[in-house]
Coordinates of C-alpha atoms in Angstrom, one line a residue:
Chain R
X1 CA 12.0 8.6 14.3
X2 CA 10.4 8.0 17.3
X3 CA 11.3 8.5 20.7
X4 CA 10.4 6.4 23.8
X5 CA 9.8 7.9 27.2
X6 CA 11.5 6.6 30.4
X7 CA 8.4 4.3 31.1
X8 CA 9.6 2.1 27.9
X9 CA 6.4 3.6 25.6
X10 CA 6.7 5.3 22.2
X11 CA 5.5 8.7 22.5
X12 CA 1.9 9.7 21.0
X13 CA 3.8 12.5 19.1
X14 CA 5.7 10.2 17.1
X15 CA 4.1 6.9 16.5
X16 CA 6.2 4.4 15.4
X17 CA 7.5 4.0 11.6
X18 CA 6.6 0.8 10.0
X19 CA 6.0 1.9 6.4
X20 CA 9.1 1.6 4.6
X21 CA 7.8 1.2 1.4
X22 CA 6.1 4.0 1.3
X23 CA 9.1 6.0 1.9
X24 CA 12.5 5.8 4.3
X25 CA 14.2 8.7 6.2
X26 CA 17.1 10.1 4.4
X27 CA 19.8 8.2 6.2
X28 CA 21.8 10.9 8.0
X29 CA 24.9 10.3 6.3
X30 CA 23.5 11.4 3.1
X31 CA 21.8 14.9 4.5
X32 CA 25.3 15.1 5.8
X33 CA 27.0 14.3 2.7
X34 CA 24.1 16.3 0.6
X35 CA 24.8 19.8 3.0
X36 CA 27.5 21.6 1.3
X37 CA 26.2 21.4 -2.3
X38 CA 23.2 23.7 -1.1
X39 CA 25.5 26.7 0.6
X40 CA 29.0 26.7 -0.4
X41 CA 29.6 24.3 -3.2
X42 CA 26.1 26.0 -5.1
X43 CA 27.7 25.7 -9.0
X44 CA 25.7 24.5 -11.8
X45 CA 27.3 21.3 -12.5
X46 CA 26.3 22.0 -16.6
X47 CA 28.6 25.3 -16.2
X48 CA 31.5 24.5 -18.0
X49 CA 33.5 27.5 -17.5
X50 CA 34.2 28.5 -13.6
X51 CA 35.6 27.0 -10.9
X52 CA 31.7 26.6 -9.1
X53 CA 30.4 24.4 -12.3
X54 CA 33.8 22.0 -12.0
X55 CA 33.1 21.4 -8.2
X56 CA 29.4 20.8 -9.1
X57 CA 30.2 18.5 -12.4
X58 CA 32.5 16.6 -10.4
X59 CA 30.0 15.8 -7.2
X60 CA 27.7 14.7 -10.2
X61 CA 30.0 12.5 -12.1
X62 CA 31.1 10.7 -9.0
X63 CA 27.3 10.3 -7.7
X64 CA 26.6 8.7 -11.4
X65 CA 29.4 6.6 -11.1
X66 CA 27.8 5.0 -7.2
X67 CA 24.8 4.7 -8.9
X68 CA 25.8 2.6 -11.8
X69 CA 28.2 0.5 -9.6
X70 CA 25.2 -0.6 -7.5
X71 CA 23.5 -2.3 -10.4
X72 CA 26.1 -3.3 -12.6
X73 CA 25.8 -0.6 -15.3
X74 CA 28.2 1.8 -17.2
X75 CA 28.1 5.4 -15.7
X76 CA 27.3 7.0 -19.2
X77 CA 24.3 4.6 -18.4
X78 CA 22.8 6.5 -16.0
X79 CA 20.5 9.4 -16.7
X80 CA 19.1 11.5 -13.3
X81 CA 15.0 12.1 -13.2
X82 CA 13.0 13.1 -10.6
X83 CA 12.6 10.0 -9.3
X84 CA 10.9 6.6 -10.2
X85 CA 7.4 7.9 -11.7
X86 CA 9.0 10.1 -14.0
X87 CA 11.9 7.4 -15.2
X88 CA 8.8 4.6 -15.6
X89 CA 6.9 7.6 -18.1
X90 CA 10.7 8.3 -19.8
X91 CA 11.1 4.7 -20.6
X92 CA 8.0 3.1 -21.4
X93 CA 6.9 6.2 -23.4
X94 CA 10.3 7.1 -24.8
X95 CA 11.2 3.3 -26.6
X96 CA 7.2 3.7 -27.8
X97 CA 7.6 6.5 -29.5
X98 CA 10.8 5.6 -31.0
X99 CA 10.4 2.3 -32.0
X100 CA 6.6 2.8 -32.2
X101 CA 6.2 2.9 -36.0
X102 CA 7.4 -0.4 -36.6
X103 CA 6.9 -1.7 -32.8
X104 CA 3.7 -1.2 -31.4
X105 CA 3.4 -3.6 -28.3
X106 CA 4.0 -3.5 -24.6
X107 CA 3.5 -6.2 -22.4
X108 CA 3.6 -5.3 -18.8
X109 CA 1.6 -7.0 -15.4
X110 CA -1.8 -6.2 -13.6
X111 CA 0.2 -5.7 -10.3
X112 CA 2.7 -2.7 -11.7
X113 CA 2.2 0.7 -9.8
X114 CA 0.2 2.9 -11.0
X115 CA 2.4 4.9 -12.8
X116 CA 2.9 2.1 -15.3
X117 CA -0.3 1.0 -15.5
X118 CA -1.3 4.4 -16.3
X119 CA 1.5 5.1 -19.0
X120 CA 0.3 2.0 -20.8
X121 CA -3.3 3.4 -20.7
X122 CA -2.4 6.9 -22.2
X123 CA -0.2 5.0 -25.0
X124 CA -3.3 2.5 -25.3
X125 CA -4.9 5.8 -26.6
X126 CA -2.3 6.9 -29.1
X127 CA -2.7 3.5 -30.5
X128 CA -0.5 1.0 -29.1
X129 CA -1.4 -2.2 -27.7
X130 CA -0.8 -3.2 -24.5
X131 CA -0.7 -7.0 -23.3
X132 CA -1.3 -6.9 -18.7
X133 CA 0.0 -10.1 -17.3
X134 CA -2.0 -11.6 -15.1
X135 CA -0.5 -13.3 -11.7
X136 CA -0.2 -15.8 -10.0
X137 CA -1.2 -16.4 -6.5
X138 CA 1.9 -16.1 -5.3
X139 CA 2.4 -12.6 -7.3
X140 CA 4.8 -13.6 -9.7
X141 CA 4.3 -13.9 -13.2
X142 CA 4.2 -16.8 -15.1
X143 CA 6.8 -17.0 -17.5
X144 CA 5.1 -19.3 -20.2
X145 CA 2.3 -16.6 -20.6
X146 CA 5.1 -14.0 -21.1
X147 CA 6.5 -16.1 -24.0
X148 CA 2.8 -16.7 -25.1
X149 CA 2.6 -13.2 -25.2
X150 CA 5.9 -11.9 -27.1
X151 CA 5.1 -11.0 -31.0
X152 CA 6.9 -9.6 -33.5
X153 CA 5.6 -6.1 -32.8
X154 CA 6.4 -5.9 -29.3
X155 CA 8.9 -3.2 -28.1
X156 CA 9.3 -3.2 -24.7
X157 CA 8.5 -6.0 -21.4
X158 CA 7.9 -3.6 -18.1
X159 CA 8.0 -5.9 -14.9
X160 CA 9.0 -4.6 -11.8
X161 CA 11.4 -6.1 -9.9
X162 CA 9.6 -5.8 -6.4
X163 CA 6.3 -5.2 -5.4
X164 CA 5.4 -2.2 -3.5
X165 CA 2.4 -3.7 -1.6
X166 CA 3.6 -7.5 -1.4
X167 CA 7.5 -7.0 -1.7
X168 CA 7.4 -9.6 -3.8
X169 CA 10.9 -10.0 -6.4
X170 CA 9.7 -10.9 -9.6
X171 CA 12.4 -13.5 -11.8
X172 CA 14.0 -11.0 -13.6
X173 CA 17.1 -13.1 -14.7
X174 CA 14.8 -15.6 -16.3
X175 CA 12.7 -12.5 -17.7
X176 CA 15.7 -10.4 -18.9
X177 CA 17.1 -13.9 -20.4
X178 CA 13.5 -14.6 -22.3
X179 CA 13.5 -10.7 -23.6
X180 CA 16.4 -10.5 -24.9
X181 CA 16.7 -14.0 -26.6
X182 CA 12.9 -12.4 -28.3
X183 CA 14.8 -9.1 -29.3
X184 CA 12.3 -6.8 -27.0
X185 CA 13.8 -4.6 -24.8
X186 CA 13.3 -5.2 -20.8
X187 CA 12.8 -2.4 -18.5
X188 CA 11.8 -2.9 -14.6
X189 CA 10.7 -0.6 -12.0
X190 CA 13.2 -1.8 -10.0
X191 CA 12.3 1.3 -6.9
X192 CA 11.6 -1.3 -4.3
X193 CA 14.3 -3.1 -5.3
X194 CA 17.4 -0.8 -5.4
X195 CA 19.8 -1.4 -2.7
X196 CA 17.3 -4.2 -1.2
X197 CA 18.4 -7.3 -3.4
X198 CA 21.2 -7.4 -5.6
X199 CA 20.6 -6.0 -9.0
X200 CA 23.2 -7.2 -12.1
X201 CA 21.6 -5.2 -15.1
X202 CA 24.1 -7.5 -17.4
X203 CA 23.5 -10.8 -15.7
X204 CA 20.1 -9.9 -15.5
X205 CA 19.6 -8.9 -19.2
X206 CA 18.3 -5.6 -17.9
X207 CA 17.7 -2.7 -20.6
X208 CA 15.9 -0.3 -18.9
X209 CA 15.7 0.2 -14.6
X210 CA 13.5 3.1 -12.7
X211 CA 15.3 3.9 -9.6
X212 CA 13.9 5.9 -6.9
X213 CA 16.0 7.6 -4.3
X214 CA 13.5 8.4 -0.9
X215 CA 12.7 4.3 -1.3
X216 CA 16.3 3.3 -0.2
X217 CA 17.7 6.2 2.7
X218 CA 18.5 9.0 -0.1
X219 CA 16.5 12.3 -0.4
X220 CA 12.9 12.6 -2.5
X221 CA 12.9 14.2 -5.8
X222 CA 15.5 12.4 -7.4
X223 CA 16.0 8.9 -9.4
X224 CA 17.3 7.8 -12.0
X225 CA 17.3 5.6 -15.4
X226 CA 19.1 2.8 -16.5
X227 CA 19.8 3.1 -19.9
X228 CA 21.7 0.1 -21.9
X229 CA 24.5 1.2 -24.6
X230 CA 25.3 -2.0 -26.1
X231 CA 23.1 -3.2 -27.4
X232 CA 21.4 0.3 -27.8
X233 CA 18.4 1.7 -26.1
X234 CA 17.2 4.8 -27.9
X235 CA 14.7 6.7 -26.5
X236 CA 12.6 10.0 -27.5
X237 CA 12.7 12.3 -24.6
X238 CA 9.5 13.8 -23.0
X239 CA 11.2 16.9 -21.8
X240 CA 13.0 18.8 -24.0
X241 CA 15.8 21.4 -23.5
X242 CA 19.0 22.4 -22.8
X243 CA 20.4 18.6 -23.9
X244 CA 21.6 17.4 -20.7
X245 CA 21.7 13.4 -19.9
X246 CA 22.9 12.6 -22.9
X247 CA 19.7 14.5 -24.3
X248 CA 17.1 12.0 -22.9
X249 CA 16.5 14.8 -20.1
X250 CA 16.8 18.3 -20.0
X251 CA 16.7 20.4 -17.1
X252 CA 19.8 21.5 -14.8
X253 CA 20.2 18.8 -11.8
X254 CA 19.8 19.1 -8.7
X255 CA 23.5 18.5 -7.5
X256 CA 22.7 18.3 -3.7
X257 CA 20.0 15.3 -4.7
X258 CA 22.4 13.7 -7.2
X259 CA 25.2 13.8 -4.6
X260 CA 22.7 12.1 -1.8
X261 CA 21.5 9.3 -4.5
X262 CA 24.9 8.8 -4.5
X263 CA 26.2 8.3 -1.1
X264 CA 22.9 6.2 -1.1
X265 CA 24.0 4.0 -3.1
X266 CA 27.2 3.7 -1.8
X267 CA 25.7 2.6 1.3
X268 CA 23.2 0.2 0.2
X269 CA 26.1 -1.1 -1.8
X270 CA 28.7 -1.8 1.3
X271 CA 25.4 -2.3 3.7
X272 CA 23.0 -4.3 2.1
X273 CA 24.3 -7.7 2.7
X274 CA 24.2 -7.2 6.7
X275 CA 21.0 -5.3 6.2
X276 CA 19.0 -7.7 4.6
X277 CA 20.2 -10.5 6.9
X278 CA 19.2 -8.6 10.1
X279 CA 15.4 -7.6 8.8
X280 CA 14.9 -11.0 8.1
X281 CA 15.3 -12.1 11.5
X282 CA 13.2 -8.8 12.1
X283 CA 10.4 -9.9 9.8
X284 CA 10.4 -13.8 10.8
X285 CA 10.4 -12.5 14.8
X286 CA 7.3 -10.2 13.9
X287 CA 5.2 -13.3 12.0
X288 CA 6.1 -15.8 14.3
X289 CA 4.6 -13.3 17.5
X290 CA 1.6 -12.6 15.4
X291 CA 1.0 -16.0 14.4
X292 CA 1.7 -17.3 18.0
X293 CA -0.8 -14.7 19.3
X294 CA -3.7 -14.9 16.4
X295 CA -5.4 -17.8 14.6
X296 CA -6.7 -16.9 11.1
X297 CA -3.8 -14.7 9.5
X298 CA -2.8 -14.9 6.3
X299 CA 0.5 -13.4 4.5
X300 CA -0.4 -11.9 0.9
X301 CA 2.3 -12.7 -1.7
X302 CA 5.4 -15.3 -1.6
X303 CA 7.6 -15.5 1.1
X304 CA 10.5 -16.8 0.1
X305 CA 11.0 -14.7 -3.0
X306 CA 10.6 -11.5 -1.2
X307 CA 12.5 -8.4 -0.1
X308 CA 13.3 -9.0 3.9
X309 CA 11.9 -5.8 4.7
X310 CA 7.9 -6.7 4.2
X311 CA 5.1 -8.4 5.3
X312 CA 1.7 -8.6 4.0
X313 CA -1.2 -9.8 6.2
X314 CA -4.7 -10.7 5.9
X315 CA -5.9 -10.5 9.3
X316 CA -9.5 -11.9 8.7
X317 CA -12.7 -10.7 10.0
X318 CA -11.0 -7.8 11.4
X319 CA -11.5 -3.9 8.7
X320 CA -7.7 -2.8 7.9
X321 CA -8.7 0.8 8.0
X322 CA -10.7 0.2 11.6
X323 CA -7.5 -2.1 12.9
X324 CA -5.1 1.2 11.8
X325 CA -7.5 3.3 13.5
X326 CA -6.7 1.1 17.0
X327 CA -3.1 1.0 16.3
X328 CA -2.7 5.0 16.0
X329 CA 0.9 4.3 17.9
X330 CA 2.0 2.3 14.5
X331 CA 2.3 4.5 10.8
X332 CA 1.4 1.6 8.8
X333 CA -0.6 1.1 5.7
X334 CA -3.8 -0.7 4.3
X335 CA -5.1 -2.5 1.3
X336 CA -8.5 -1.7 2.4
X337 CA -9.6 1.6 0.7
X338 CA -12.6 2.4 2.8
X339 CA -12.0 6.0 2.3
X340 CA -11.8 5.7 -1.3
X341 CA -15.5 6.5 -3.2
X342 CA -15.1 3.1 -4.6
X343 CA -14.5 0.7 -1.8
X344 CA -12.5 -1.4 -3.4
X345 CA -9.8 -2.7 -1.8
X346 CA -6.2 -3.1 -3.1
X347 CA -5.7 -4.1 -6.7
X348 CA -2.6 -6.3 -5.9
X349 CA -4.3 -8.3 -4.0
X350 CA -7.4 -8.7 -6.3
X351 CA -4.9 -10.0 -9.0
X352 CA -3.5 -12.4 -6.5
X353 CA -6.8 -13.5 -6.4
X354 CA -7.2 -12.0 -2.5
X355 CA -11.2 -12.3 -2.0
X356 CA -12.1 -8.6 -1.4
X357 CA -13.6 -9.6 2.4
X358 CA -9.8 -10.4 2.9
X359 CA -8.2 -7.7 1.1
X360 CA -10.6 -5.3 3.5
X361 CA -8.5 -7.0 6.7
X362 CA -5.1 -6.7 5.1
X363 CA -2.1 -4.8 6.7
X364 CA 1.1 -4.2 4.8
X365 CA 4.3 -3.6 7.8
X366 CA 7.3 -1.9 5.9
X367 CA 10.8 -2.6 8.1
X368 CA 13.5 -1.0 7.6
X369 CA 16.7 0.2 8.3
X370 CA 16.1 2.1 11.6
X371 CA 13.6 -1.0 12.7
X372 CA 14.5 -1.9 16.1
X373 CA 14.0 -5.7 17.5
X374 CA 12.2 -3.5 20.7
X375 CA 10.0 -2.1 17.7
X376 CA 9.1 -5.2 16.3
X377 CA 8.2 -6.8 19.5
X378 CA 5.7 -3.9 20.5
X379 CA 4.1 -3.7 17.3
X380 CA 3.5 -7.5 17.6
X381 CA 1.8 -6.4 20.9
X382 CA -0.5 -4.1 19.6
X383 CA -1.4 -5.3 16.7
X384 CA -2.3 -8.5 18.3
X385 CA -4.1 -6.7 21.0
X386 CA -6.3 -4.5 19.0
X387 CA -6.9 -7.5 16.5
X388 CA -9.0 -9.4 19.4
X389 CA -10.2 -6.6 20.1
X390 CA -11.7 -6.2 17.3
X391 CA -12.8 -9.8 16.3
X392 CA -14.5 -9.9 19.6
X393 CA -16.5 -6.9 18.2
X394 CA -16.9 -8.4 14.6
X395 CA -20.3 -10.2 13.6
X396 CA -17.9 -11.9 11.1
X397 CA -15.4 -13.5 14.1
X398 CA -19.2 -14.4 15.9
X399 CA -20.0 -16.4 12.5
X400 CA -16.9 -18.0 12.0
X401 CA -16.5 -19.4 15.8
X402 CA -20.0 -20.7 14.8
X403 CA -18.9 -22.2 12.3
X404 CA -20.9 -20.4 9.8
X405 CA -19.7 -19.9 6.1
X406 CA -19.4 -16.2 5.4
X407 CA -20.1 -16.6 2.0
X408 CA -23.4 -18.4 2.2
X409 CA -24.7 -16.2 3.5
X410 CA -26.7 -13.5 1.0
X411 CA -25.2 -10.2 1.3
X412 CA -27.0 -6.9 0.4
X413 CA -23.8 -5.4 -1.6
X414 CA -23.3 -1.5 -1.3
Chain Y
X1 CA -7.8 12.8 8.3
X2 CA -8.6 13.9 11.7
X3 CA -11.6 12.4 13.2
X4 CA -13.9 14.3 15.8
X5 CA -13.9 13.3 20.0
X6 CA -17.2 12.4 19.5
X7 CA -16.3 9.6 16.8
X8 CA -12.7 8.0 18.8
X9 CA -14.7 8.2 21.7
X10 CA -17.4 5.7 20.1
X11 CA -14.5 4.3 18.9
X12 CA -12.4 3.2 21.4
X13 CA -14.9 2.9 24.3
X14 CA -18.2 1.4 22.1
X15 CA -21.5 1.1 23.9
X16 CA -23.3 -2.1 24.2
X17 CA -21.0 -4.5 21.8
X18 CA -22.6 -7.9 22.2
X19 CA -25.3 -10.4 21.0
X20 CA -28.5 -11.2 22.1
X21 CA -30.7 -14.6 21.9
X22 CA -32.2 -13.9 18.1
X23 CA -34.9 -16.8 18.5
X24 CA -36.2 -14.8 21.3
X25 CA -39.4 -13.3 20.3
X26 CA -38.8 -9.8 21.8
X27 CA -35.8 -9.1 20.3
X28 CA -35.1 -8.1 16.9
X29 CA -32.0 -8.2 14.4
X30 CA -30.7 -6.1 11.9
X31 CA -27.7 -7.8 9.7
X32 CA -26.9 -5.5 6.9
X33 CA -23.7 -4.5 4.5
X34 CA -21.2 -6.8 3.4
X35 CA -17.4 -8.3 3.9
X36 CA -16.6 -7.5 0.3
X37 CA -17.3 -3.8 0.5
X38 CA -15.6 -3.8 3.9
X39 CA -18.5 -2.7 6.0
X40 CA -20.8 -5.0 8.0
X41 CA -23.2 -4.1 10.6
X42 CA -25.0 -6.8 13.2
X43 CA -27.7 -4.1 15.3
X44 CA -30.0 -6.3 17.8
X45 CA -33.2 -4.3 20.0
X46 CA -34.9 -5.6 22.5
X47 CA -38.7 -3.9 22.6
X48 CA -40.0 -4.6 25.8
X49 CA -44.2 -5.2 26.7
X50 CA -45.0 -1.4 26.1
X51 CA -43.6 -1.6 22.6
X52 CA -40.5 0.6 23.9
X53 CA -36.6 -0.3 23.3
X54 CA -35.3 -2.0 26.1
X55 CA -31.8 -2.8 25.3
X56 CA -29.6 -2.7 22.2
X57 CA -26.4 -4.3 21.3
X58 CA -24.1 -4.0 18.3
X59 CA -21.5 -6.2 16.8
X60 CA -19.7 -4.3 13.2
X61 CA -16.9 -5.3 10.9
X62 CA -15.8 -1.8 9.8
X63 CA -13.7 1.1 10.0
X64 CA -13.2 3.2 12.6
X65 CA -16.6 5.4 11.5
X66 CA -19.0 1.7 11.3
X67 CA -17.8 1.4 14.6
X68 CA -18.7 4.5 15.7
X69 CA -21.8 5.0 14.2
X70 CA -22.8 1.4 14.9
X71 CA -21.8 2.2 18.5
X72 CA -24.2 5.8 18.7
X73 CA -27.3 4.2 17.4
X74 CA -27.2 1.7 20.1
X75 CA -27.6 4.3 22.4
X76 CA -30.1 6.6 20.0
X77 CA -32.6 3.5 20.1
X78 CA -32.6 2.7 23.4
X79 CA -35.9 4.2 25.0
X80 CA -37.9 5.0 22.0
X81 CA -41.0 3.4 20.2
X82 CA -40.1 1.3 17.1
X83 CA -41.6 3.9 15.0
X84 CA -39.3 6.6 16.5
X85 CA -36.0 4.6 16.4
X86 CA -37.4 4.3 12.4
X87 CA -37.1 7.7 12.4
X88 CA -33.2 8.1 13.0
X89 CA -31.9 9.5 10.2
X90 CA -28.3 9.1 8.6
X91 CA -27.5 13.0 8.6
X92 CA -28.5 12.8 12.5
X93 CA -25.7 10.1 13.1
X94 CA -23.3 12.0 10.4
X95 CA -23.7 15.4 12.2
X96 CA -22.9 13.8 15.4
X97 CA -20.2 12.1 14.9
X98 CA -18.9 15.0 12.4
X99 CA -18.2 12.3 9.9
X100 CA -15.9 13.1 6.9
X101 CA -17.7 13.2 3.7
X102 CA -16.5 9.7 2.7
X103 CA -18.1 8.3 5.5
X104 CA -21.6 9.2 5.0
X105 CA -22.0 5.8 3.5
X106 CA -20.9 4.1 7.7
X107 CA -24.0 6.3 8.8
X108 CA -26.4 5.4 5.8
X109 CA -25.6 1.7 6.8
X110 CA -26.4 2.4 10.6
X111 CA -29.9 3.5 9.8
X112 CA -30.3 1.2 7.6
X113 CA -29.6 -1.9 10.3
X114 CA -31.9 0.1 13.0
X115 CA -34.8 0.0 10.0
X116 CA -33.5 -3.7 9.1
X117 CA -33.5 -4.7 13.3
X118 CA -37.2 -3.0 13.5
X119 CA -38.7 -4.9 10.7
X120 CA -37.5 -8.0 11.6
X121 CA -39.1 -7.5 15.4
X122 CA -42.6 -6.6 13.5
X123 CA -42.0 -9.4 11.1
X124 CA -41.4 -11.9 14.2
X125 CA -44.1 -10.6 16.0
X126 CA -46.8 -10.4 13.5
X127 CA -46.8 -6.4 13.6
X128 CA -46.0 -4.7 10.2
X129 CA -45.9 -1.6 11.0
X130 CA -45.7 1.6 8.7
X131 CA -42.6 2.4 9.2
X132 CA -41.0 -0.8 8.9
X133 CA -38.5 -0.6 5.9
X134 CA -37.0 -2.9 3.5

């Protein structure tokens, strides 16, 4: 967290957090929550035969129980992973390869994280196909071309329920409703979305949601996966063992994580209305100062239908990495990738259709719980600052005041 | 990734960020990169009478390691022949600067606007030179 020194600055030791999507702190109340089960109350919550196990079991039951209360579901519902990578691979892989004989397709979207994009690859090369969604400029799907795109050998519809980069919530009652009129199961990375918006998994016609625990106060390592009993979801497992969750996956769990997934979600449950009410004014108090302090800046992705706790912004003419560079007091992150050996920018925002000069200048600011107004209001500061700064060093800005079109010009592309 | 003094310094105090007159005939302009790839570099020299680097000035879209390098050249050029300026090369500016090894390509593009700046002087001023580059 950081600190601020007498004069009213953030210290240089600890710049200050604005990338909650990447990660949140554990919320103290969990740690604090989470602290016995490492010392005293140490059982294995699978040994059935001691005093230690009962304790253990217990903790676990009562964490699976928080868990599915947050989104609606049935605690025999809930299956712990590692977090929201491995339950994405557990259920897009596990309905393939059960229902794969006779079931063969998976739609999913161009603007999943990588760690769906990359499970439909590898299943692409074991033979299934695989239907990517493209966007809209907004970032939401269209839900015509997800009808178009339904056949009689699809298995499984993975959308996630928010965005990572843009925060944007994709309509997953209107989704869930067109899956499961179709009679394909619906599974959404919902780890952006878990104790951010409200989540119904039986309003919503949900069959299958990836939680992840760091993305919403509880500790890293852990998740968690939805999985619907009525109607059925089977899955085949990827790791095999000892049988526990329900045999989906094996592996003892890690009670203290379980436990702090659990207070969580009981948090984010009795929290989340007042929460999301207060970043809202947080967010709309950090646009309006940037937009009353900058001409040309552009949010990436929908407004309205987006988690409270993101902003996406083009700030053109002006690098992303170079503008993070001049804003070393703020822990942001960019959708410019000029350290990656490929230069290409952000993904997301190519599919919104983001020209890549833009995507280069584009910022994403992550609020969250622990977000101060104070914060806000100096990160306005600096950003803004360092952003003239910068134009007034830009060839790009120069052009532009000139009233020169970027784009006519002939670049030499490298 | 940590960078080097060398490089925030460039960084956060850069050298001789501006524009000069590009009609004029003694100065010449180097435009190179492009906004898609995230990089571009604007390097302006002005050669006086004795055929030696007055002045430079620099304007870059970049990271913090375009800047930089953009930034170091300026003060590289300034003082030499146009054939010695040509001479700059990219692992001169990487060593410097101590740029990470996804960098390189900021210090590629800074000789190459310093070659691109030269040219266009000879170009202007009816002098191709050999070492003016493409």
């Amino acid at each position: 967290m950081t600190t601020k020194s007498k004069t009213g600055h953030w210290t240089q030791s600890t710049p200050l957090y604005l990338d909650y999507q990447a990660t949140t702190p554990t919320d103290p109340r969990v740690v604090d929550a989470m602290m016995p089960y490492w010392t005293d109350k140490f059982g294995n919550p699978h040994s059935r035969n001691h005093h230690y196990g009962w304790e253990a079991e217990d903790a676990v039951e009562k964490a699976r129980e928080s868990v599915a209360s947050l989104i609606g579901a049935n605690p025999k519902e809930i299956i712990f992973t590692s977090g929201a990578t491995e339950s994405n691979n557990l259920a897009i892989k596990g309905v393939a390869r059960f229902y794969g004989d006779k079931k063969n397709h998976i739609i999913t979207c161009v603007t999943e994280h990588k760690c769906v994009l990359e499970t439909c690859r590898y299943l692409e090369h074991d033979g299934f196909d695989v239907t990517y969604l493209h966007v809209k400029e907004n970032g939401l799907i269209d839900l015509d071309e997800l009808k178009a795109a339904i056949t009689d050998k699809t298995a499984i519809v993975s959308i996630m329920a928010v965005n990572n980069e843009i925060g944007v919530i994709q309509p997953l009652k209107e989704i869930g409703a067109i899956c499961r009129e179709a009679g394909v199961f619906f599974h959404t990375d919902a780890a952006q979305a878990t104790g951010k918006i409200p989540l119904d998994v039986n309003e919503m016609n949900i069959d299958l949601m990836s939680i992840s625990g760091h993305k919403f106060y509880g500790p890293m390592g852990i998740g968690a996966l939805f999985v619907r009993r009525k109607p059925r979801v089977r899955l085949v497992p990827i790791i095999h063992g000892g049988g526990q969750e329900r045999g989906m996956r094996s592996g003892t769990l890690p009670t203290p994580l379980v436990v702090g997934l659990g207070v969580a979600a009981e948090i984010a449950a009795k929290e989340m209305t007042a929460e999301a009410e207060r970043l809202h004014g947080l967010r709309k108090r950090m646009l309006d100062g940037l937009q009353s302090r900058l001409p040309e800046i552009y949010v990436n992705g929908d407004l309205e239908n987006r988690i409270p706790g993101n902003l996406n912004i083009s700030f053109a003419y002006v690098e992303g990495e170079g503008l993070m560079m001049g804003i070393k007091e703020l822990a942001v992150s960019s959708g410019s990738a000029c350290t990656s050996a490929s230069l290409e920018p952000s993904y997301v925002l190519r599919a919104l259709g983001v020209e890549e000069e833009m995507a280069h200048t584009s910022l994403r600011l992550g609020l969250g719980r622990f977000t101060t107004e104070e914060e806000v209001d100096y990160a306005v500061e600096r950003i803004a600052s360092e952003v003239t700064r910068l134009r007034e060093m830009s060839p790009l800005w120069d052009m532009a005041q000139a009233g020169i079109d970027i784009k006519s010009i002939k670049w030499a592309e490298h | 990734m940590a960078y080097s003094k060398e490089l925030i310094d460039h960084y956060e105090n850069p050298r001789n960020v501006g524009s000069m007159d590009e009609s004029e005939n003694n100065i010449g302009t180097g435009l190179v990169g492009a906004p898609a790839c995230g990089d571009v570099m604007k390097l302006q020299i002005k050669v006086g009478a004795d055929g030696i680097i007055e002045d430079a000035k620099f304007k870059t879209f970049g990271c913090g390691s375009a800047i930089a390098s953009s930034s170091l050249v300026t003060e590289w050029v300034k003082g030499k022949t146009l054939d010695e300026a040509a001479t700059i090369k990219n692992t001169d500016i990487a060593q410097e600067l101590a740029l990470p090894p996804v960098k390189i390509h900021c210090s590629v593009l800074a000789e190459d606007a310093i070659k691109a700046a030269v040219s266009d002087y000879k170009e202007k001023t009816g002098k191709k030179g050999n070492a003016a580059a493409e």
